[in-house]
Short mmCIF file of C-alpha atoms and ligand atoms in Angstrom, two decimals:
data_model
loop_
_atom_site.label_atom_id
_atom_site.label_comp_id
_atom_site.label_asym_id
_atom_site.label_seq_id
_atom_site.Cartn_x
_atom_site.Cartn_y
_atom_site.Cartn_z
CA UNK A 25 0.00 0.00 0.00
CA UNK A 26 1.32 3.74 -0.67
CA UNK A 27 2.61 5.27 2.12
CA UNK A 28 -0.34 8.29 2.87
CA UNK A 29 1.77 11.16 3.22
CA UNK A 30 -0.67 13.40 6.20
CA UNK A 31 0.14 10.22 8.27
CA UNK A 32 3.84 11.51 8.07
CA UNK A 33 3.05 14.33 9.82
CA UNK A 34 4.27 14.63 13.86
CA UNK A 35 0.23 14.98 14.63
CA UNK A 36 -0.71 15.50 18.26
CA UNK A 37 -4.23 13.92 19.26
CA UNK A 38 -6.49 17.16 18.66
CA UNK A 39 -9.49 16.15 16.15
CA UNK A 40 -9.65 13.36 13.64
CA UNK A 41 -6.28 15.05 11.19
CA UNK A 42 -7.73 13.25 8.07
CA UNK A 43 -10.56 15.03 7.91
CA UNK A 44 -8.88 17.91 8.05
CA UNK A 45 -8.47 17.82 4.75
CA UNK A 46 -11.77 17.47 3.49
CA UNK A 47 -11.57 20.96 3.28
CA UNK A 48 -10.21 22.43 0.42
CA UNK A 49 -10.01 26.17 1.28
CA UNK A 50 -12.20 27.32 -1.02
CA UNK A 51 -13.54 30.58 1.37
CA UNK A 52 -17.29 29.86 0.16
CA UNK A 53 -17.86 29.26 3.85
CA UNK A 54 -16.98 32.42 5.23
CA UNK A 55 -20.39 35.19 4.52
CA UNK A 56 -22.08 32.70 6.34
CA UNK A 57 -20.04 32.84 9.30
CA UNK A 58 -21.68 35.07 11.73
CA UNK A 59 -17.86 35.26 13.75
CA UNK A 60 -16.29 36.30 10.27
CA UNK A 61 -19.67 38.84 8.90
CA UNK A 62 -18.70 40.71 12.66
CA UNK A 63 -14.57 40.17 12.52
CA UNK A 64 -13.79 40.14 9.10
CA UNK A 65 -10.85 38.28 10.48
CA UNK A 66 -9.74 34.92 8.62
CA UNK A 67 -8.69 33.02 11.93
CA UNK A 68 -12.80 33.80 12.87
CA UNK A 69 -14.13 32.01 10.31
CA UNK A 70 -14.56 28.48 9.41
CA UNK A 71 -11.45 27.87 7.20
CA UNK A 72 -9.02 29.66 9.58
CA UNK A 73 -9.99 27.65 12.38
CA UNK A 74 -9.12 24.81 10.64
CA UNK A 75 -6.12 26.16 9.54
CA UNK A 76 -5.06 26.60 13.25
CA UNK A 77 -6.40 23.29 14.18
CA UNK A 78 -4.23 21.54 11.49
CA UNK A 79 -1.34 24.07 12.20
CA UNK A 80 -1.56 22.81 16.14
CA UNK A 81 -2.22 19.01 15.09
CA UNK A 82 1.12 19.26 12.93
CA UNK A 83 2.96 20.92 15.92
CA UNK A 84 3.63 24.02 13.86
CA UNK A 85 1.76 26.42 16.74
CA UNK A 86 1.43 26.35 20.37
CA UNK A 87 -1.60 26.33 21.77
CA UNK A 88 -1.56 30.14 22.88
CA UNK A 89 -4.17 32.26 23.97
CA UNK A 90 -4.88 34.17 20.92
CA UNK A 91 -6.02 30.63 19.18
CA UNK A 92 -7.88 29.50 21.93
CA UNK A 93 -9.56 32.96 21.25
CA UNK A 94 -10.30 32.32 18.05
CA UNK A 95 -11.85 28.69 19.12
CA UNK A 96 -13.81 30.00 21.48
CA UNK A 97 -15.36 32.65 19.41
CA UNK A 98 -16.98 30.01 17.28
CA UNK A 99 -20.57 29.62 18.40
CA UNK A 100 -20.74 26.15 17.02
CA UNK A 101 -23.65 27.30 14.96
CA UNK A 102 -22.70 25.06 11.61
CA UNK A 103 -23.63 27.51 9.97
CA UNK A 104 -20.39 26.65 7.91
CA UNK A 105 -21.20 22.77 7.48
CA UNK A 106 -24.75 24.03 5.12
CA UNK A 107 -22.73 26.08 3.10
CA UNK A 108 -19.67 23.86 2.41
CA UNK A 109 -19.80 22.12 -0.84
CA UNK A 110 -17.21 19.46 0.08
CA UNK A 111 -19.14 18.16 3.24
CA UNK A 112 -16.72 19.76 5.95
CA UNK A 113 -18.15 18.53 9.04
CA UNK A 114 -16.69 21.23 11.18
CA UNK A 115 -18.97 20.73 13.84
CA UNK A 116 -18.10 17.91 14.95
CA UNK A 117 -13.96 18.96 14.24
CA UNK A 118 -15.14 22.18 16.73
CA UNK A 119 -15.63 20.01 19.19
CA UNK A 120 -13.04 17.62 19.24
CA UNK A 121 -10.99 20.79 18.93
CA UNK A 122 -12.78 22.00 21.79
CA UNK A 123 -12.50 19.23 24.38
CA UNK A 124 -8.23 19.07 22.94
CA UNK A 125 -8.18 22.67 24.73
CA UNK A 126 -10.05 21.90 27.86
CA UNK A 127 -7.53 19.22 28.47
CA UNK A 128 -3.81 21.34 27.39
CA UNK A 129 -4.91 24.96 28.07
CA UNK A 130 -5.02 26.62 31.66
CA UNK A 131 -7.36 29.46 31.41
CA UNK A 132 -7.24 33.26 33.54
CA UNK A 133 -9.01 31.88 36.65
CA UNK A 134 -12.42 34.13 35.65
CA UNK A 135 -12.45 31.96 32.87
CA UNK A 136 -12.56 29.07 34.30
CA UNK A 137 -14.58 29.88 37.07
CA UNK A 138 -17.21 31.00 34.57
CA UNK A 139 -17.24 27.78 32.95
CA UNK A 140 -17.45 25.42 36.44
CA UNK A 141 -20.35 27.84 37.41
CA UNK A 142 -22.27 27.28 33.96
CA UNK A 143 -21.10 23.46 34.05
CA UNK A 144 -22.35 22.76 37.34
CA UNK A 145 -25.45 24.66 36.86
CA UNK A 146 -27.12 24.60 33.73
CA UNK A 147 -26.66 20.32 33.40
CA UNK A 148 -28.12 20.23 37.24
CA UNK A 149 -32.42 21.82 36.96
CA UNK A 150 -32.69 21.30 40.91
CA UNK A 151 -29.49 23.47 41.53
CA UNK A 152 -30.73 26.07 38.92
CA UNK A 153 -33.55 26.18 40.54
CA UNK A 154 -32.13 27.13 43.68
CA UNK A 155 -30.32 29.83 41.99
CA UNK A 156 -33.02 31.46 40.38
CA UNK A 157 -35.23 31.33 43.16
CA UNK A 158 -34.25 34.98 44.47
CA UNK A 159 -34.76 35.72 41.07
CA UNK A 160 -38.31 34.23 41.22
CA UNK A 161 -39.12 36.13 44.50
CA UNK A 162 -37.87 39.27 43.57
CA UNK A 163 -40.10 39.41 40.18
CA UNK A 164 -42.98 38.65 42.42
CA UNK A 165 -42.52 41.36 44.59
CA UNK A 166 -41.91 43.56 41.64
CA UNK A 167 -38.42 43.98 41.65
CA UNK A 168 -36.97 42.02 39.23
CA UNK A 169 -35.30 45.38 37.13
CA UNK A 170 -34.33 47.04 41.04
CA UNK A 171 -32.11 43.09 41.35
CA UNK A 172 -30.45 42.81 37.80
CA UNK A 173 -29.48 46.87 38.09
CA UNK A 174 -27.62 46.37 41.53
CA UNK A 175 -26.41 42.59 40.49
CA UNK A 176 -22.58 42.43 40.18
CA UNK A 177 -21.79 43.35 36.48
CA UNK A 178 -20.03 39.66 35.90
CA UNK A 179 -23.38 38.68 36.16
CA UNK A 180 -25.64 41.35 35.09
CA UNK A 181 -26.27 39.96 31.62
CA UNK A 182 -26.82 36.51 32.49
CA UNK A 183 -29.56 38.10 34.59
CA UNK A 184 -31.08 39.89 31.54
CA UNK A 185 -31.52 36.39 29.80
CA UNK A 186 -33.32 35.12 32.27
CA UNK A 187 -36.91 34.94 31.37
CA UNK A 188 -40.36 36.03 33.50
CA UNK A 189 -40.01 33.41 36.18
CA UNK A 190 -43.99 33.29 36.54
CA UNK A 191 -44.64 31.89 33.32
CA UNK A 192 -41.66 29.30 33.55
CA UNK A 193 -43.04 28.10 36.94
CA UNK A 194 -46.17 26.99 35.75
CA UNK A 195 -44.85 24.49 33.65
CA UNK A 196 -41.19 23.55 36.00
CA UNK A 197 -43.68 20.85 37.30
CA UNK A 198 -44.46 19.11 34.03
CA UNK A 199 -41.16 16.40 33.92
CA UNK A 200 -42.20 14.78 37.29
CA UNK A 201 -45.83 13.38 35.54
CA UNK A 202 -45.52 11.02 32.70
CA UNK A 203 -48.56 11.03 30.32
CA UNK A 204 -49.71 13.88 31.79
CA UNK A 205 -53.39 14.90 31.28
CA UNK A 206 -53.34 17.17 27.95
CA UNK A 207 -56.91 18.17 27.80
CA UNK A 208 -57.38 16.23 24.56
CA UNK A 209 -58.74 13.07 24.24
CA UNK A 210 -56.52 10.40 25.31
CA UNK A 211 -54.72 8.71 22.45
CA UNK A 212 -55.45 5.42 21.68
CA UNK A 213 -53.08 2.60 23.53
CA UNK A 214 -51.64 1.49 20.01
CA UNK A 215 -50.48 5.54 19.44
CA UNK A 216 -46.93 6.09 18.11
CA UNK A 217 -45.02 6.96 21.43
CA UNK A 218 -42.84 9.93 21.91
CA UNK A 219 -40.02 10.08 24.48
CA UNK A 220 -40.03 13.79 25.29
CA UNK A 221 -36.70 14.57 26.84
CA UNK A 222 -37.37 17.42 28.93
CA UNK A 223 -34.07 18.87 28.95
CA UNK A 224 -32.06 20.56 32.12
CA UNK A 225 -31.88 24.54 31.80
CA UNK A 226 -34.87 24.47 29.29
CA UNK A 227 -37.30 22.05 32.01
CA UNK A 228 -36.50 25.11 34.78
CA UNK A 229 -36.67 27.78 32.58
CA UNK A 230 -39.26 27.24 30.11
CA UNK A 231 -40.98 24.30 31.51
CA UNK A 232 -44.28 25.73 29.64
CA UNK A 233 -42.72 24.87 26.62
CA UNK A 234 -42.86 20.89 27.19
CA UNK A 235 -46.08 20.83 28.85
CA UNK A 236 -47.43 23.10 24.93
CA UNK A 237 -45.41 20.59 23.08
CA UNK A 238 -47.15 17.31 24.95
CA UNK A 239 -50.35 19.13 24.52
CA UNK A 240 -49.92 19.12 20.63
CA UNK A 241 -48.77 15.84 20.68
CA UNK A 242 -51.62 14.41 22.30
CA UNK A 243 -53.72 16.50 19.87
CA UNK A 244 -52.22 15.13 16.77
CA UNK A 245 -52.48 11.47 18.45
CA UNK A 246 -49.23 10.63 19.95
CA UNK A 247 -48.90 8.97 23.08
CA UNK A 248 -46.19 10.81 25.14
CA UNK A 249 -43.78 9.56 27.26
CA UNK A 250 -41.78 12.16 29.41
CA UNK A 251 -38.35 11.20 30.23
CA UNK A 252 -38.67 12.08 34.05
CA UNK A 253 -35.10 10.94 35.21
CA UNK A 254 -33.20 11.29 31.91
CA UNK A 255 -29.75 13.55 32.97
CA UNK A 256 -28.72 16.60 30.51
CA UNK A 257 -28.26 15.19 26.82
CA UNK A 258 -24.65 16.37 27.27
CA UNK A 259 -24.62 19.18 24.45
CA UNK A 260 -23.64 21.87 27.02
CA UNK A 261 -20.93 19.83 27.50
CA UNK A 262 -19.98 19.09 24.29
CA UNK A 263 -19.86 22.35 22.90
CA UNK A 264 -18.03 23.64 25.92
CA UNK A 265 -15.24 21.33 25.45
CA UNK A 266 -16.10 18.30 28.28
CA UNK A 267 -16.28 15.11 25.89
CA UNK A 268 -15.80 12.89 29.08
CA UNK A 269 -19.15 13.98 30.94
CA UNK A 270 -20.75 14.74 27.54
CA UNK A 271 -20.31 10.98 27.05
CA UNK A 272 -21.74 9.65 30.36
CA UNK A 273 -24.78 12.14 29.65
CA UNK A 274 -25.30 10.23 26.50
CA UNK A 275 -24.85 6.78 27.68
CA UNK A 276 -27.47 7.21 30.86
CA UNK A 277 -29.58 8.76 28.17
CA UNK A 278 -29.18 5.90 25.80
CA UNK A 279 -30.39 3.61 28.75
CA UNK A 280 -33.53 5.12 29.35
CA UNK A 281 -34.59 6.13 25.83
CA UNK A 282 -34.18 2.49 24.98
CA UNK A 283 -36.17 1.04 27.78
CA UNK A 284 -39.70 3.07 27.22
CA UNK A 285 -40.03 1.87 23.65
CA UNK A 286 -40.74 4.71 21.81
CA UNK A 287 -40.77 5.29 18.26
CA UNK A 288 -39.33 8.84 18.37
CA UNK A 289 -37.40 10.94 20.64
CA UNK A 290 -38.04 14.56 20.93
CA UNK A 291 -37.22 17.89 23.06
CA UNK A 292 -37.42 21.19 22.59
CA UNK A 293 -33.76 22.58 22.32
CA UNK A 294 -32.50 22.30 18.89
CA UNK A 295 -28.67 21.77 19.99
CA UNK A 296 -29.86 18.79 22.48
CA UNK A 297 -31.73 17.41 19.14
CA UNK A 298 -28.80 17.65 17.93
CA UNK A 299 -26.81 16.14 20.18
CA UNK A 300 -28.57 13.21 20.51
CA UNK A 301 -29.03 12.50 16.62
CA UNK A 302 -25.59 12.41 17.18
CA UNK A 303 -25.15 9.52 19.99
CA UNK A 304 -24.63 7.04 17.19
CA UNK A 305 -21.50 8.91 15.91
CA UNK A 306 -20.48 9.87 19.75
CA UNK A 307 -20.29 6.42 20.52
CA UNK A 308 -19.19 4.62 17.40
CA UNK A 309 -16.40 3.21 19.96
CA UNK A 310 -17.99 1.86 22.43
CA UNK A 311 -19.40 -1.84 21.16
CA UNK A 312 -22.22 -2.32 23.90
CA UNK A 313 -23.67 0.74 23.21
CA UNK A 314 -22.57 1.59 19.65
CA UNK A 315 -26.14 0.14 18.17
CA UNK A 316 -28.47 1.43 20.53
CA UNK A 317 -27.17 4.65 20.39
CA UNK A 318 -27.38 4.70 16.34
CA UNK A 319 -31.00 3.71 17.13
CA UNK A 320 -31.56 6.04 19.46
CA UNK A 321 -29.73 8.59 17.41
CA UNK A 322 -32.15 8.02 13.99
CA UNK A 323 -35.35 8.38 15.78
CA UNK A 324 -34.87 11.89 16.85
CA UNK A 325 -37.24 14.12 15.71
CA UNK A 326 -38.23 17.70 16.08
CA UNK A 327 -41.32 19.29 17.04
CA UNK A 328 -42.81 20.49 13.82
CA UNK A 329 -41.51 17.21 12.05
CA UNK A 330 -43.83 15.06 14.36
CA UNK A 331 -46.64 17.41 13.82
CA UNK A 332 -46.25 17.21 10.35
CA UNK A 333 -46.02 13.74 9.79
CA UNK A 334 -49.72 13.76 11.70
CA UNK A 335 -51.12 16.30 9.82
CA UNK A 336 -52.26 17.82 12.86
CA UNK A 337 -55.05 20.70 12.02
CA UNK A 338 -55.52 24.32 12.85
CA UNK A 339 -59.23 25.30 12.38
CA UNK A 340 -59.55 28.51 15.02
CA UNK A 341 -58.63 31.74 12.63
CA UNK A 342 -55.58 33.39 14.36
CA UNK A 343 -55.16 36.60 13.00
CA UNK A 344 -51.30 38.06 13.02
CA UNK A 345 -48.01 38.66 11.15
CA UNK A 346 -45.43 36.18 12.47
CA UNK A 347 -42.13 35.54 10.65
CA UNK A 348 -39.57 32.47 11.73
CA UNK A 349 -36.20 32.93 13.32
CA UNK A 350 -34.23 29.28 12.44
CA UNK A 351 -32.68 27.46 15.30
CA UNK A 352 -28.61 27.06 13.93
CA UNK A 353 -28.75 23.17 14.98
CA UNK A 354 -32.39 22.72 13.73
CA UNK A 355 -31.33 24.41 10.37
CA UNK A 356 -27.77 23.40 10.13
CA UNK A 357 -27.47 20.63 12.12
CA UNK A 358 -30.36 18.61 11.66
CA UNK A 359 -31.25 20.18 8.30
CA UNK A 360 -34.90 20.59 9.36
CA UNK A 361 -36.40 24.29 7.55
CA UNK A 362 -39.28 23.76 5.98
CA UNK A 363 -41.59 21.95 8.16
CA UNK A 364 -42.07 24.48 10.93
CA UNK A 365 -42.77 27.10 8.52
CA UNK A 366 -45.63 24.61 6.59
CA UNK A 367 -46.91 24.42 9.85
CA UNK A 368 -47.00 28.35 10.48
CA UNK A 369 -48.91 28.66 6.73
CA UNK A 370 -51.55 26.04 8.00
CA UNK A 371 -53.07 28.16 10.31
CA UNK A 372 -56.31 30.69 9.19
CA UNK A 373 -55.44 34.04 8.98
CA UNK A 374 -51.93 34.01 10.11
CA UNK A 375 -49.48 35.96 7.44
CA UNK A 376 -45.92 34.80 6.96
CA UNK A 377 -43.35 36.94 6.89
CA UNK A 378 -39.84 35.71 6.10
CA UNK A 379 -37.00 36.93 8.12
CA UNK A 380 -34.18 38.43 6.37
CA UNK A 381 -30.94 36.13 7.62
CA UNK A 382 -33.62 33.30 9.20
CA UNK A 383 -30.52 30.97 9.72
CA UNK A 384 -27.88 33.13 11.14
CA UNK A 385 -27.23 32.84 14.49
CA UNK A 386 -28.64 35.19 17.12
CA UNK A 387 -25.99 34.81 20.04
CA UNK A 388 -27.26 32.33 21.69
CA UNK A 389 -25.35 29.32 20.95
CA UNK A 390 -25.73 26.72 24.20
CA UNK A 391 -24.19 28.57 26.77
CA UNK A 392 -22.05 31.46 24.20
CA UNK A 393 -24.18 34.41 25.58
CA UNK A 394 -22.93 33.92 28.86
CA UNK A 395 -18.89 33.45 28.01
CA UNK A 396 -18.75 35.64 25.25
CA UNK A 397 -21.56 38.52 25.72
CA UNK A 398 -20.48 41.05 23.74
CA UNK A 399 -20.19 39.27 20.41
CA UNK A 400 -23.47 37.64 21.86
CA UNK A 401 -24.73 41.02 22.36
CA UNK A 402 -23.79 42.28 18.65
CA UNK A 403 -25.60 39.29 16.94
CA UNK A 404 -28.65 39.97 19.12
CA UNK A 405 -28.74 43.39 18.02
CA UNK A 406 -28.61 42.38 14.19
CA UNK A 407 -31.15 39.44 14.48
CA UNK A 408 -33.48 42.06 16.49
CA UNK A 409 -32.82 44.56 13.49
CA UNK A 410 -33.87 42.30 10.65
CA UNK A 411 -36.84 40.60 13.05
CA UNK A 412 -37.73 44.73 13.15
CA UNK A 413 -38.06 44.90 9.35
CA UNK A 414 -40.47 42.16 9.39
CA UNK A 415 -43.42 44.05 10.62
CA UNK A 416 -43.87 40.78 12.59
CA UNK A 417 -46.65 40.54 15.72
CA UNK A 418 -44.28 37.52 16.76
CA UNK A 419 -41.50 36.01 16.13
CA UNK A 420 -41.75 32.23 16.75
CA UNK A 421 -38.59 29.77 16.64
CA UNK A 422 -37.83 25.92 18.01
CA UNK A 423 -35.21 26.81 20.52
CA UNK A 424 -35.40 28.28 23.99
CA UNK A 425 -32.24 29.43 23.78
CA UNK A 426 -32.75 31.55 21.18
CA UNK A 427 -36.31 32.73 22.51
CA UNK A 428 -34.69 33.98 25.63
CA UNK A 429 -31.84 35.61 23.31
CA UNK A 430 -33.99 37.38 20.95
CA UNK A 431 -36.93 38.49 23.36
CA UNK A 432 -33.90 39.90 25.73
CA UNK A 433 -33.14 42.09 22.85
CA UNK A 434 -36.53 42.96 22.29
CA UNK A 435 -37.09 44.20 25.98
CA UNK A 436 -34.39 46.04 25.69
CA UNK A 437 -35.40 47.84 23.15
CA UNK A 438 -38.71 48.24 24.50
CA UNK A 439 -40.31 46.58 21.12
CA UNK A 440 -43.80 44.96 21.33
CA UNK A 441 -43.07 42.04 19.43
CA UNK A 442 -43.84 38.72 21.19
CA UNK A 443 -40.39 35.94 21.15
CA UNK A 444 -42.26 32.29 21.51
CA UNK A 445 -41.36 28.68 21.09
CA UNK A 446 -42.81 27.04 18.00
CA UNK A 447 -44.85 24.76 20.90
CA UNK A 448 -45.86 27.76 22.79
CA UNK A 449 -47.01 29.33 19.78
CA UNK A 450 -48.64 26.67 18.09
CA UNK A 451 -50.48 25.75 21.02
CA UNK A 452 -51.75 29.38 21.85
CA UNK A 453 -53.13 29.08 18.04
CA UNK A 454 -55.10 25.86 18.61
CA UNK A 455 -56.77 26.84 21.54
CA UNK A 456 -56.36 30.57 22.13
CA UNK A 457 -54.26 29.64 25.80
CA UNK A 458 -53.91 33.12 27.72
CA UNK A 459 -50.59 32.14 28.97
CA UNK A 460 -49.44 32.95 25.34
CA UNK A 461 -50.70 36.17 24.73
CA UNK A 462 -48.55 39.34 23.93
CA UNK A 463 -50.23 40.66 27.14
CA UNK A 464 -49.45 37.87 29.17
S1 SF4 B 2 -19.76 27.02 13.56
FE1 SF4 B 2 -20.65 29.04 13.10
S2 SF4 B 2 -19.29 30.52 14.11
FE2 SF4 B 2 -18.20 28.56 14.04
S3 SF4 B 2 -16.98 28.66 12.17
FE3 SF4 B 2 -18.91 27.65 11.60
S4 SF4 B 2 -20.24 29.32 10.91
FE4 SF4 B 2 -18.55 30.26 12.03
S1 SF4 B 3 -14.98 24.50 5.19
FE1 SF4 B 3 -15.84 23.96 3.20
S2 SF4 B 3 -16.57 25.92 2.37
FE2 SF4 B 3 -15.19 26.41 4.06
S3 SF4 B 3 -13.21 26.71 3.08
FE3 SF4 B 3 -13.29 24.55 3.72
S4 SF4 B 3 -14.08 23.46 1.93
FE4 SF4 B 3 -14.51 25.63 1.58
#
């Protein structure tokens, strides 16, 4: 066999070097870069990051702080991967990359500190609970603006993310009831099942959000399933650089997914979709689990995918000008685009409006808008502009992430227009739910 010259290369462990060189440098990546649109710097964009991951896998740079800048600047949005014509997939190279750094880079102690708080947080809903609860009491007493202006500044904006507390309580609840009561007639025993994975930071914080999505599954006939005990799906830690825990997440996941039989998997956060599409690839290695989790992995669906397939109906006229924001991993990762907005059109009266730069990313990014805020802050600001030019009554996407993003934005800017999950949205169509309302 010919000798395969790359292998010659001294190459240190950082991401799988052959695929390096699937790309072929061809710079058609880079306008859709939101890093690059902002920087206009090469080493923020897709094709010099993999420059400077090949140039530190070939031993010709040190792993310094200015490229670990550059790495963490990426908001994993893959963005790059649906523009690439040679099938880059620089996601998953991100966060090999990622994890590489985590293990051979000491960060400024803020830095890490910031990253054990999120870690130990955002994966854990009881102990986020327990932070937000001041939070929670202060909004009821009316002083939720007096407690984020005297907050310490290293926190301020995480504060401003955070969304009304009241409406997320009434659905924090929802994970601890399987089959929960949906008001709709029961579905039959023989239904299709869906696992709804009711995520970690999302169950906490937007709790409403599964208890509208198992609402509209009932409706269109589904039996659901709520994964009470099932840990984080291990995307925070994958995209912030902890492959290790990522890959216990996954395998506890794996476990229980399996064992309640269901024919689909959903939840509500794109990235965690994402994430556990990918469980297959995550654990090609591991024999015992390799199949299940390629299983587990192919059943994923989204929201508006399962609603589709059921042709579930909107009758009730809903009068109003929405227009879509896409999710990055619903839209880049998982390639779904088309089926939310079909569902959108089906319902009487409502007038789409399409959103100029739909699939770039608003800041959000997992956990990017709290490490890096201010390029957080600047894509916030843009999305908010073009959502502005829409006209639009609401703007409706499948990600809570980005709903707490953009409708931060909006508040700040004091603009009436209404940020809601696809779920919450599609639910306050069907049955005109006051939770939902702009007013609300
Ligand atoms: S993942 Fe997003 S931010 Fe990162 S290089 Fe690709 S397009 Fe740019
Ligand atoms: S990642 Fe793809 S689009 Fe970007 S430079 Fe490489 S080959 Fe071209």
């Amino acid at each position: 066999m010919a000798a395969n010259p790359r292998a010659q290369a001294p190459v240190r462990d950082i991401v799988d070097y052959e695929r390096l060189f699937d790309c072929v440098h061809c710079g058609l990546c880079l306008e859709s870069c939101p890093t690059y649109l902002v920087t206009r710097r090469e080493m923020d964009s897709p094709r010099g990051r993999i420059y400077l991951m090949k140039a530190l896998a070939e031993g010709k740079l040190d792993l310094d702080q200015s490229a670990v800048r550059h790495f963490d600047l990426c908001l994993g949005c893959r963005g790059c991967e649906t523009a690439c014509p040679s099938g880059v997939h620089y996601g998953e190279l991100i966060e090999q990359a990622r994890d590489w750094v985590e293990r051979n880079y000491r960060r400024p102690l803020g830095d890490r500190l910031r990253r054990f708080v999120i870690g130990q947080l955002f994966a854990h809903p009881r102990r986020l609970r327990m932070a937000v609860a001041p939070m929670a009491l202060a909004e009821r007493a009316g002083l939720r603006s007096v407690m984020q202006r005297i907050a310490p500044a290293a926190i301020r904006h995480w504060l401003e993310l955070i969304p009304p507390l009241a409406r997320s309580e009434r659905g924090s609840n929802f994970h601890r009831t399987s089959q929960r009561a949906s008001g709709f007639a029961s579905p039959k025993a023989d239904a299709p099942a869906v696992a709804l994975h009711t995520g970690c930071a999302a169950r906490v914080l937007a709790g409403h959000e599964n208890e509208s999505a198992a609402r509209l599954l009932s409706a269109a006939g589904y039996r659901v399933v709520t994964l009470a005990n099932a840990p984080c799906c291990g995307a925070l830690d994958l995209h912030g650089g902890n492959r290790e825990r990522a890959l216990c997440f996954a395998r506890a996941n794996i476990r229980q997914m399996q064992a309640v039989g269901a024919t689909a998997v959903t939840t509500m956060a794109a990235g965690c979709l994402t994430t556990i599409a990918e469980y297959g690839a995550m654990l090609r290695g591991e024999p015992e689990l390799a199949a299940q989790a390629q299983t587990v992995g192919q059943s994923v669906r989204d929201l508006s995918t399962l609603l589709g397939q059921r042709r579930l109906r909107f009758t009730r006229p809903f009068p109003c000008t929405v227009t879509y924001h896409e999710a990055c991993h619903l839209a880049h990762g998982l390639k779904v685009r088309e089926e939310p907005r079909r569902l959108l059109q089906s319902i009487p009266g409502l007038r789409m409006v399409e959103l100029p730069e739909s699939d770039l990313c608003c800041g959000s990014a997992g956990s990017y808008n709290l490490t890096e805020p201010a390029m957080a802050r600047v894509l916030a600001a843009r999305k908010a502009e073009n959502i502005l030019k829409t006209g639009a009554d609401y703007v409706v996407m499948e990600n809570p992430g980005c709903e707490f993003q953009i409708a931060a934005e909006l508040r700040r800017r004091g603009v009436p227009i209404r940020a809601l999950h696809l779920a919450d949205f599609l639910s306050l169509a069907l049955e005109d739910n006051p939770d939902w309302r702009p007013d609300a």
